Every structure is written in structure tokens, then in C-alpha cells.
CSV table of C-alpha atoms in Angstrom, one decimal:
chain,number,residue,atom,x,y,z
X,15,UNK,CA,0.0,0.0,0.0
X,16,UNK,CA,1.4,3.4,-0.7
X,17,UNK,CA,-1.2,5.9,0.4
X,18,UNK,CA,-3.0,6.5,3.8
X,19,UNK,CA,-4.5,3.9,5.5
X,20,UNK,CA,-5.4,5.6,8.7
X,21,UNK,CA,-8.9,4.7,10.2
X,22,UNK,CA,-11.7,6.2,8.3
X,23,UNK,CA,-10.2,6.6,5.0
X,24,UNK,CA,-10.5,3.0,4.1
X,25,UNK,CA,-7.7,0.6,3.2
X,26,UNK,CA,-6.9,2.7,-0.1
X,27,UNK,CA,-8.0,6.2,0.0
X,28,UNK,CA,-5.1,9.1,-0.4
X,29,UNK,CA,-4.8,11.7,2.3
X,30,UNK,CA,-7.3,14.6,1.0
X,31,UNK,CA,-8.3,18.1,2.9
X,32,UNK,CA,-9.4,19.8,0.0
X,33,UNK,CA,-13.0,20.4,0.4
X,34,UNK,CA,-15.5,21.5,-2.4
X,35,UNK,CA,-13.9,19.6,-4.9
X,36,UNK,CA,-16.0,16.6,-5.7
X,37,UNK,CA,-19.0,18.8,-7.0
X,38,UNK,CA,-18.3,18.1,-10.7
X,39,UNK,CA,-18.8,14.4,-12.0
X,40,UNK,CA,-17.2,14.2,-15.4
X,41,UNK,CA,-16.6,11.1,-17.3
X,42,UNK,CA,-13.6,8.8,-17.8
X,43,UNK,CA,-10.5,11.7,-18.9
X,44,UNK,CA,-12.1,14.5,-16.2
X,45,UNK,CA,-11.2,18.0,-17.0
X,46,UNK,CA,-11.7,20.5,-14.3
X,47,UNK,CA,-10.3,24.2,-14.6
X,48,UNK,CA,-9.8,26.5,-11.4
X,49,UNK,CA,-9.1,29.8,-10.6
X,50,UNK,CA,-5.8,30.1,-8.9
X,51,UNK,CA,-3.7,32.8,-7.8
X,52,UNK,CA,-1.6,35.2,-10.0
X,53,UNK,CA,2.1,35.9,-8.8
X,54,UNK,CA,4.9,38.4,-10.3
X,55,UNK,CA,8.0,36.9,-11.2
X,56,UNK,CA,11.2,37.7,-9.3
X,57,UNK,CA,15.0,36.9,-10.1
X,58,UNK,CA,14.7,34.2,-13.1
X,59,UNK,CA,16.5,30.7,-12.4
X,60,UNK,CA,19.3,29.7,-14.9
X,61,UNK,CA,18.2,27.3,-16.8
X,62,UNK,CA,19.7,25.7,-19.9
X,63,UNK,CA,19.7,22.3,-21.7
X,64,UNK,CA,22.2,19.6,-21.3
X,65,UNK,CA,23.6,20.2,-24.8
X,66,UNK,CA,23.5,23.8,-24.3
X,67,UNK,CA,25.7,23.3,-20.7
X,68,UNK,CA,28.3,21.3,-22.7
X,69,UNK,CA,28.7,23.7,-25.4
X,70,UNK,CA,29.4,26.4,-22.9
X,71,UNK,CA,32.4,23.8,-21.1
X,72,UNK,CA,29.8,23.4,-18.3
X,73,UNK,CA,29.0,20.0,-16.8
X,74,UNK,CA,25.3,19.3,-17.1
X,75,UNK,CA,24.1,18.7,-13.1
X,76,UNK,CA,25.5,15.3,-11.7
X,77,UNK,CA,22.8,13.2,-10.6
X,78,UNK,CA,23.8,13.3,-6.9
X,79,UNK,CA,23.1,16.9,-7.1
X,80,UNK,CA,20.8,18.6,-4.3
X,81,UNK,CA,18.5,21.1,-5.0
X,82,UNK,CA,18.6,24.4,-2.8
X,83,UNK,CA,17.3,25.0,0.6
X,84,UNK,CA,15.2,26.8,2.4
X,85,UNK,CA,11.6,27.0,2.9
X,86,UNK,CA,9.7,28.5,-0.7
X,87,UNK,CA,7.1,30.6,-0.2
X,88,UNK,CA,4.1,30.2,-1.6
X,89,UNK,CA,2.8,33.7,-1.7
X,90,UNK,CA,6.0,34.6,-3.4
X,91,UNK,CA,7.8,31.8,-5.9
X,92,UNK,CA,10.7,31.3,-7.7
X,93,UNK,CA,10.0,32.9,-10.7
X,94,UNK,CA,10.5,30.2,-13.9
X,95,UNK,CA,11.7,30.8,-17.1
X,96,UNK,CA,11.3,28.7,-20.9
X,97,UNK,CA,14.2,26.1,-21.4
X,98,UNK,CA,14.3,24.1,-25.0
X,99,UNK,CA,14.2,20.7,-24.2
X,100,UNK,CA,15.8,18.0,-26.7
X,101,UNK,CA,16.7,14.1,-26.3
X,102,UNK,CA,17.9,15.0,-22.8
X,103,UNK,CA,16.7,16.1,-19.7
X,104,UNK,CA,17.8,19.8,-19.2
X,105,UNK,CA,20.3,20.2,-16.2
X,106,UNK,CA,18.6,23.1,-14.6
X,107,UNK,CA,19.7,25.0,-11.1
X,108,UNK,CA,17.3,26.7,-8.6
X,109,UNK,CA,17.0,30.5,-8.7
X,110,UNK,CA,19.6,31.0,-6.0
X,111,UNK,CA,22.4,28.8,-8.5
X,112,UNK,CA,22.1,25.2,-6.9
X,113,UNK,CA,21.4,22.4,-9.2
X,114,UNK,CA,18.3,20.6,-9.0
X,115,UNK,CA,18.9,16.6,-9.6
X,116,UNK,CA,15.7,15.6,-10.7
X,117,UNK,CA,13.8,18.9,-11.8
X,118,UNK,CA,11.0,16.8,-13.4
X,119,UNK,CA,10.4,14.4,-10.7
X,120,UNK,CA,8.5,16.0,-7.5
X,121,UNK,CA,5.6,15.6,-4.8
X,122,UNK,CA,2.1,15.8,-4.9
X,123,UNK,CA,0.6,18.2,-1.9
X,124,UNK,CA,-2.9,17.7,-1.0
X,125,UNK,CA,-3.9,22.0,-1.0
X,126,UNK,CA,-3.8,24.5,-3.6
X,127,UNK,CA,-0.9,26.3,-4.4
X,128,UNK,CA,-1.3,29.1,-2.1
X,129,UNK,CA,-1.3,26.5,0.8
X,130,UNK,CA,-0.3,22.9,-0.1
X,131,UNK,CA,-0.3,21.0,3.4
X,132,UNK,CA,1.2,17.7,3.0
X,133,UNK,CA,2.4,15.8,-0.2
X,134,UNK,CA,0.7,12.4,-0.5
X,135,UNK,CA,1.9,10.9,-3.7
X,136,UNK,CA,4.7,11.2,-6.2
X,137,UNK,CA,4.7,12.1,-9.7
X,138,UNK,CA,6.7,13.1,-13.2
X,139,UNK,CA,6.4,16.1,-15.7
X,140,UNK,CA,6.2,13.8,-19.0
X,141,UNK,CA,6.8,15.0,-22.5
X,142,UNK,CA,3.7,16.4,-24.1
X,143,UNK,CA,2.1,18.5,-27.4
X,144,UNK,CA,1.1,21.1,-24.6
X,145,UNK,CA,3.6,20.9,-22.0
X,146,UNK,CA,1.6,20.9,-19.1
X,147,UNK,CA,1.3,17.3,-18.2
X,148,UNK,CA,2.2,15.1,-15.5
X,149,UNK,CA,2.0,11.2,-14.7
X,150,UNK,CA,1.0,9.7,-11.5
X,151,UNK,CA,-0.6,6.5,-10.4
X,152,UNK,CA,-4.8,7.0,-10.9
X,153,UNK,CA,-5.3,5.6,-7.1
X,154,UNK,CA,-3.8,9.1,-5.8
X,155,UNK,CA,-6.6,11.2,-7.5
X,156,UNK,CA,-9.4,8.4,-8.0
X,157,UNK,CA,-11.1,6.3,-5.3
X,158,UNK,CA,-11.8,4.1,-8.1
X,159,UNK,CA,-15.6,3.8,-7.0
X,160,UNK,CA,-17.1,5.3,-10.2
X,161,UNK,CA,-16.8,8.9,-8.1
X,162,UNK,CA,-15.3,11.7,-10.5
X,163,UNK,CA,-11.3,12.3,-9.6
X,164,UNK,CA,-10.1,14.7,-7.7
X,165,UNK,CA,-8.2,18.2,-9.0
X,166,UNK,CA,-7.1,21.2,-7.5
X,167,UNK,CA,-4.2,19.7,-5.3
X,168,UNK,CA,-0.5,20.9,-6.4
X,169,UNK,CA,2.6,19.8,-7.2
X,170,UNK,CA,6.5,21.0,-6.4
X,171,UNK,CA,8.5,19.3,-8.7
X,172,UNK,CA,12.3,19.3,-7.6
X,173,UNK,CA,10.8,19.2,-3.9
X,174,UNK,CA,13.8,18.3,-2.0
X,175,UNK,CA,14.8,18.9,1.8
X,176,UNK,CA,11.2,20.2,2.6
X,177,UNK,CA,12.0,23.2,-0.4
X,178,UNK,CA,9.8,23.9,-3.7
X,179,UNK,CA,12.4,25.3,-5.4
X,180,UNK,CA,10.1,25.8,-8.6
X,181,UNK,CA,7.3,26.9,-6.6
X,182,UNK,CA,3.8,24.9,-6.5
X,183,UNK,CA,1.7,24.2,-9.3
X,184,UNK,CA,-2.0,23.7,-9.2
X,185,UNK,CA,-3.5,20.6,-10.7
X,186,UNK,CA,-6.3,21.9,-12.8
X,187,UNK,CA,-7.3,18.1,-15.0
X,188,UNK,CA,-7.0,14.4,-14.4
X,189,UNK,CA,-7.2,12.1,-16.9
X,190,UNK,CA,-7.6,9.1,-15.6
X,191,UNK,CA,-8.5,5.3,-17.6
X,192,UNK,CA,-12.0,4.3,-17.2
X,193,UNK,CA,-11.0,0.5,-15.9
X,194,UNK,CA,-9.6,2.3,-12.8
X,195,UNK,CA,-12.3,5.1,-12.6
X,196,UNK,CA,-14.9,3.3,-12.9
X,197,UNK,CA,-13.7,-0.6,-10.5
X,198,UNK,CA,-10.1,0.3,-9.5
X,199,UNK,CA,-8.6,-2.3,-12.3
X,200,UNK,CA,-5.1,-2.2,-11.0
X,201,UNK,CA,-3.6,-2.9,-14.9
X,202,UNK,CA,-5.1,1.2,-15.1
X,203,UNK,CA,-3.9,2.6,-12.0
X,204,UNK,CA,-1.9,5.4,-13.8
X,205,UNK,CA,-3.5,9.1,-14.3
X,206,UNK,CA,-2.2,12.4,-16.3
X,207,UNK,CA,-2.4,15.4,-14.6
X,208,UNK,CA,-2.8,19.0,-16.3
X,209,UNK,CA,-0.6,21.6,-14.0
X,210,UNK,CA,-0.3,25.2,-14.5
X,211,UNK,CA,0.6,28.2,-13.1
X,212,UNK,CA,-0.3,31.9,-14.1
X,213,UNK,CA,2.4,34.2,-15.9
X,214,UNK,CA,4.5,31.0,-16.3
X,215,UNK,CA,5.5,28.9,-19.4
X,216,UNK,CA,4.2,25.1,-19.7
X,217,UNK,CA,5.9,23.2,-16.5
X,218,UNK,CA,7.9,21.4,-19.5
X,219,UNK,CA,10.0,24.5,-20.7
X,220,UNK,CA,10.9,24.8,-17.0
X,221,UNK,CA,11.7,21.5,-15.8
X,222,UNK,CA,12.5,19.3,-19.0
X,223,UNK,CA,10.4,16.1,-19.2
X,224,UNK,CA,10.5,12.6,-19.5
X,225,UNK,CA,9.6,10.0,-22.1
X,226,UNK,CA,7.0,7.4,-21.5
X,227,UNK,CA,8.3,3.6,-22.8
X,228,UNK,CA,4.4,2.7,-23.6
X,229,UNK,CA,3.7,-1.1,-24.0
X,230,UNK,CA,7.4,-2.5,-23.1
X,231,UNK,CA,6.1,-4.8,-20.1
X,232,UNK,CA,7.7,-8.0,-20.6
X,233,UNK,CA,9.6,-6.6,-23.6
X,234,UNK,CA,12.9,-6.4,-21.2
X,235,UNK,CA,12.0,-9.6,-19.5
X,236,UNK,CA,12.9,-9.9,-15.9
X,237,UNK,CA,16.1,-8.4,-16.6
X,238,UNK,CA,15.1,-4.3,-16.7
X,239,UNK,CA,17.6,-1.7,-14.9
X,240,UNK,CA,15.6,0.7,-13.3
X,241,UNK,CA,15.7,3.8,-11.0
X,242,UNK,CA,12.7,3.6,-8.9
X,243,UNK,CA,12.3,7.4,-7.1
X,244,UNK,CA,9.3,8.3,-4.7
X,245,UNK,CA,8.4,10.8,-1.9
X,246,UNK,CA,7.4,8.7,1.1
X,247,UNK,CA,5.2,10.4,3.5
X,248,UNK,CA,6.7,12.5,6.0
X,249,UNK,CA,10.2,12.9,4.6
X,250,UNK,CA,11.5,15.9,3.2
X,251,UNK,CA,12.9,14.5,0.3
X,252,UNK,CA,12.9,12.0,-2.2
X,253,UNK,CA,13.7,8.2,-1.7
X,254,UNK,CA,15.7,6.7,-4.5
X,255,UNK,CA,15.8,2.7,-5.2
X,256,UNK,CA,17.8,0.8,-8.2
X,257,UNK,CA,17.4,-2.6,-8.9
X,258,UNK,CA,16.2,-4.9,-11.7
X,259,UNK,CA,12.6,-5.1,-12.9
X,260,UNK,CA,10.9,-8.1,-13.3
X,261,UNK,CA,7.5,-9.1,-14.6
X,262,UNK,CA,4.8,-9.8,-12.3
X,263,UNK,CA,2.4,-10.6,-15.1
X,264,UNK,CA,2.2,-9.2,-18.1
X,265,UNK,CA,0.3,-6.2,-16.9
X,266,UNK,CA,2.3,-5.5,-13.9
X,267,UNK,CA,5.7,-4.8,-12.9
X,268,UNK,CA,7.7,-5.4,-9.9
X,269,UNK,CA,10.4,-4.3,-8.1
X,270,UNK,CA,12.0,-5.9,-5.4
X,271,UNK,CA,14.3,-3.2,-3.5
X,272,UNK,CA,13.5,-2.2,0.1
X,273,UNK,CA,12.5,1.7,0.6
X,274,UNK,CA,9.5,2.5,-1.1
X,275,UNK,CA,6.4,3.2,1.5
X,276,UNK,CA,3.3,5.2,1.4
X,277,UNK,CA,3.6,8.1,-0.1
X,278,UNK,CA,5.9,6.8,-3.3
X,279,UNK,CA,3.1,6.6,-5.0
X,280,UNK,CA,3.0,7.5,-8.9
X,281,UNK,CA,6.8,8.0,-8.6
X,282,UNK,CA,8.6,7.3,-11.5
X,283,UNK,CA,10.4,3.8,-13.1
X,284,UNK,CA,13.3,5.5,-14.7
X,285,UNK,CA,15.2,3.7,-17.5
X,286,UNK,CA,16.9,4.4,-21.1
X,287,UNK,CA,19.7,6.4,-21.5
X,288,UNK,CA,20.6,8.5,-18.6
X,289,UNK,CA,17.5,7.7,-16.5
X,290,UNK,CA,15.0,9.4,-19.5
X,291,UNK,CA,12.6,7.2,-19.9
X,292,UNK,CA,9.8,6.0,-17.5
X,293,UNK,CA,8.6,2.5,-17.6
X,294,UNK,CA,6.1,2.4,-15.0
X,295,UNK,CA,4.7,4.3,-12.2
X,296,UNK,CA,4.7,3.1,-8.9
X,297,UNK,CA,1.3,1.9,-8.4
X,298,UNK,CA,-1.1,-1.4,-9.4
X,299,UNK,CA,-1.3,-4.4,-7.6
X,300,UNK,CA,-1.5,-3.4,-4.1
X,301,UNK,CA,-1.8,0.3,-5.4
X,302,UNK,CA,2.1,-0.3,-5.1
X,303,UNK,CA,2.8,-2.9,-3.0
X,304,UNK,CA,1.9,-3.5,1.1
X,305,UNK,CA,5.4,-3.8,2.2
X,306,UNK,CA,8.1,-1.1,1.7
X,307,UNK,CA,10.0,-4.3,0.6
X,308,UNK,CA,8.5,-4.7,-2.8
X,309,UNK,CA,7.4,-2.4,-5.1
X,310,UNK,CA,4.7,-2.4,-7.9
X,311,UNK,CA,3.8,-0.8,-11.1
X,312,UNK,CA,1.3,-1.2,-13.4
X,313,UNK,CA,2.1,-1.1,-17.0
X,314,UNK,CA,2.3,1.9,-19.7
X,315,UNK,CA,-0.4,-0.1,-21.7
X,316,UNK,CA,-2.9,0.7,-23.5
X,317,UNK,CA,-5.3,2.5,-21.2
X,318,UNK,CA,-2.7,4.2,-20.0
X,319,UNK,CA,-2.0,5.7,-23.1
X,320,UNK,CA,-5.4,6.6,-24.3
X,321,UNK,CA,-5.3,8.7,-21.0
X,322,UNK,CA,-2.5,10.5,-22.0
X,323,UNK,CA,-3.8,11.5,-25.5
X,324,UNK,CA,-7.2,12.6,-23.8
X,325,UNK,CA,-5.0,14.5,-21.6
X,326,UNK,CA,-3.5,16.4,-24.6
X,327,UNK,CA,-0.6,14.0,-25.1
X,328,UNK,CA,1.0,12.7,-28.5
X,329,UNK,CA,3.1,9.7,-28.9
């Protein structure tokens, strides 16, 4: 299990304090838009592609790079600039010059921008026509129960010792498959999320994003290299796990490294060159697995990637 199970909210119900925003059934891809604050942009963060770092003699960001410290503040966020992304995940740094290891990887908090509370779940900016999407696992914004699914939550990507370093964006759409929307099929238990933020360029110019390896369950057999990375509950930054993927079925991956708990869910199955590519989400059977022993993930299959074209994704 990796969400809340704390008496009341049932054995596989997310944390939520968000009230007001179940009022809108929609169907199977749900598309809610909401108001959310405007902000003025201060000092601009450098941020420059891989190729573009090399070209200048400058290392892109090592992967054991932190990202900088200190508390954001909502009210008043890094300002965020447009980035070119190419084959490669930009290497970007915060506004005040540290480099930010996984700018596209970041928590899910369950308030608005203005006030986001606690992250919950995990998720990925992924590349897109729009460049305003990211991937999580559907169990984080869907009970599953035929109920619409939830918005107006936000995400930090880059979130790293308790900092935003890009600021909060506000989830304004979740498409989500209709096997888990409408029974909680565990084979669908992976969502697309539309995030945005006023005055700012698509969260992909800003962060870079990552590719999505649709239908390769079982393609790799049980010999796939993967980066596993998730935001377990209470920490203030990100738990990273490698190991070798193996086939549950041919639906499901798994993932047997210990670290992963409640809270990694929807974080990111990295593979490919230089960690691009993500293979699954952590999610599925046991919306992720009941032990932070073994890990799950459902995979990028079809109904996963109908939800992403309904979300405004191309592949």
C-alpha cells in the first residue's frame, strides 16, 4: 500500500483536505479548470539544456546533485523561465544557483498552491504536445468507485529537503483510464495530470520532461535496470531505489528493492539512457505494493496511453 491507510479513509484512500472539490462528476479523462492565484516573477532561475551546458564547457548537473534550501514561499515563488528541451533532460539550477537533480520528478501536496499542506503521492512532468502534463498513479486522484477524480491539489517538482524550489503548481485536470475510474482495475492505475501556473511557461520549458516507454512490459523480461524514485510520506525529500525489474504478469511490474512506503506513489520507473525514460509508475497491484520491501507498477499499456492522448498527449 502506498497511500494513507489511517482509520476512516479506508484501506486505499489518499490523504485529502481539499473540500468543495468533488461537485463536478465528469466522465472517464475529467477535465476541471480552477481559478488560482496570479504571482509576479522575481529573479529568473538559470536554466539551460544539457547540450546547451556542454557547449558552454559546463558540466550538465551530476545526478547526486541537491536542490537548494530553504523554505519557498508560496505567496511569493521562484520565478520560472522557458528552457528548449531536446533528447535529454535539461540540467537546470534553482534561482539561487544550486542544481536541482531531478527537476522533473516532484511531490504531490494535497492543498492548492497558495497553501499545499502535506504531499501524498509522487509524480513526473512527461513529455507532451502542450507541455503541461504530468503522470501519477490514478489511485492518488481516483477512489476508483465510479466517483469523479479529484483536482485542485499541487505539485513541487524538484521538492527536495522540505524546499519547492520551482514553486507549487496547481493541478487543474486528471485524466484518468476508465477501468480504474470506474472498479479500481489495478492494470489502469496510472493518471495524467494537467498543471499550471499563471504568468508561467508550460511546467515542461521549465523542468525538461521525461519519455514514456508505452507497451514494453515484458519486452525487457525480468532483466530491466531501473531507477525507482518516490516521496514517502513525511520525509522531506525523495527516496531513491535501483534494482532490476521483473514481470509480475504481463500487466504488472515489480520491483524488489527495500525503501519504497506510502507516499511513493505514482513516482517514476526510470530507465533508457541516462535515466529518460519511464517505464512504469509506482502503483497497481497493491496500489504499489503492502510492504516497503516490494514495489509495484502497473504497465504503460494501453489504457494508460489513451489517458494520456485525452490528456493532450501525443506519442
Amino acid at each position: 500500500m502506498r497511500t494513507d491507510t489511517r482509520p476512516g479513509n479506508g484501506p486505499s484512500r489518499p490523504r485529502w483536505h481539499v473540500p468543495g472539490l468533488l461537485g463536478a462528476a465528469l466522465a472517464a479523462s475529467v477535465a476541471v479548470a480552477l481559478a488560482v492565484p496570479s504571482w509576479t516573477p522575481t529573479t529568473p532561475p538559470q536554466v539551460t539544456t544539457a547540450a546547451a551546458a556542454t557547449a558552454a564547457g559546463a558540466a550538465p548537473a551530476p545526478a547526486s546533485a541537491t536542490a537548494t534550501t530553504g523554505a519557498a514561499d508560496p505567496a511569493d515563488p521562484a520565478a520560472v523561465v522557458p528552457v528548449t528541451t531536446g533528447l535529454s533532460l535539461p540540467a537546470v539550477t534553482a534561482p539561487e544557483g544550486t542544481p536541482v537533480a531531478r527537476p522533473a520528478t516532484g511531490a504531490l501536496f494535497d492543498g492548492p498552491a497558495e497553501a499545499p499542506g502535506d504531499h501524498f503521492c509522487s509524480a513526473s512532468v512527461v513529455e507532451s504536445a502542450t507541455g503541461d502534463l504530468v503522470v501519477t498513479a490514478a489511485h492518488c486522484v481516483s477512489d476508483g468507485d465510479g466517483t469523479p477524480a479529484r483536482t485542485g491539489m499541487s505539485f513541487a517538482p524538484g521538492y527536495d529537503d522540505g524546499t519547492a524550489p520551482f514553486g507549487y503548481w496547481t493541478v487543474t485536470a486528471a485524466a484518468v483510464p476508465p477501468g480504474w475510474l470506474e472498479s479500481g482495475d489495478p492494470d489502469s492505475d496510472v493518471a495524467f495530470l494537467t498543471v499550471s501556473r499563471p504568468d508561467a511557461p508550460p511546467i515542461q520549458q521549465v523542468t525538461g520532461a521525461y519519455r514514456l516507454a508505452f507497451g514494453t512490459s515484458g519486452a525487457g523480461g525480468d532483466d530491466t535496470p531501473v531507477t525507482a524514485v518516490g516521496y514517502n510520506d513525511g520525509d522531506a525529500d525523495a527516496t531513491t531505489v535501483s534494482g532490476t525489474a521483473g514481470t509480475l504478469d504481463e500487466d504488472q511490474w515489480q520491483l524488489d528493492q527495500p525503501g519504497l512506503d506510502q507516499g511513493s506513489s505514482g513516482g517514476p520507473w526510470l530507465t533508457g539512457p541516462d535515466d529518460s525514460e519511464i517505464l512504469a509508475v509506482t502503483g497497481g497491484y497493491q496500489q504499489g505494493g503492502d510492504s516497503p520491501d516490494v514495489s509495484y507498477g502497473a504497465d504503460l499499456g494501453p489504457a494508460a496511453q489513451s489517458a494520456y492522448r485525452s490528456a493532450g498527449g501525443t506519442d
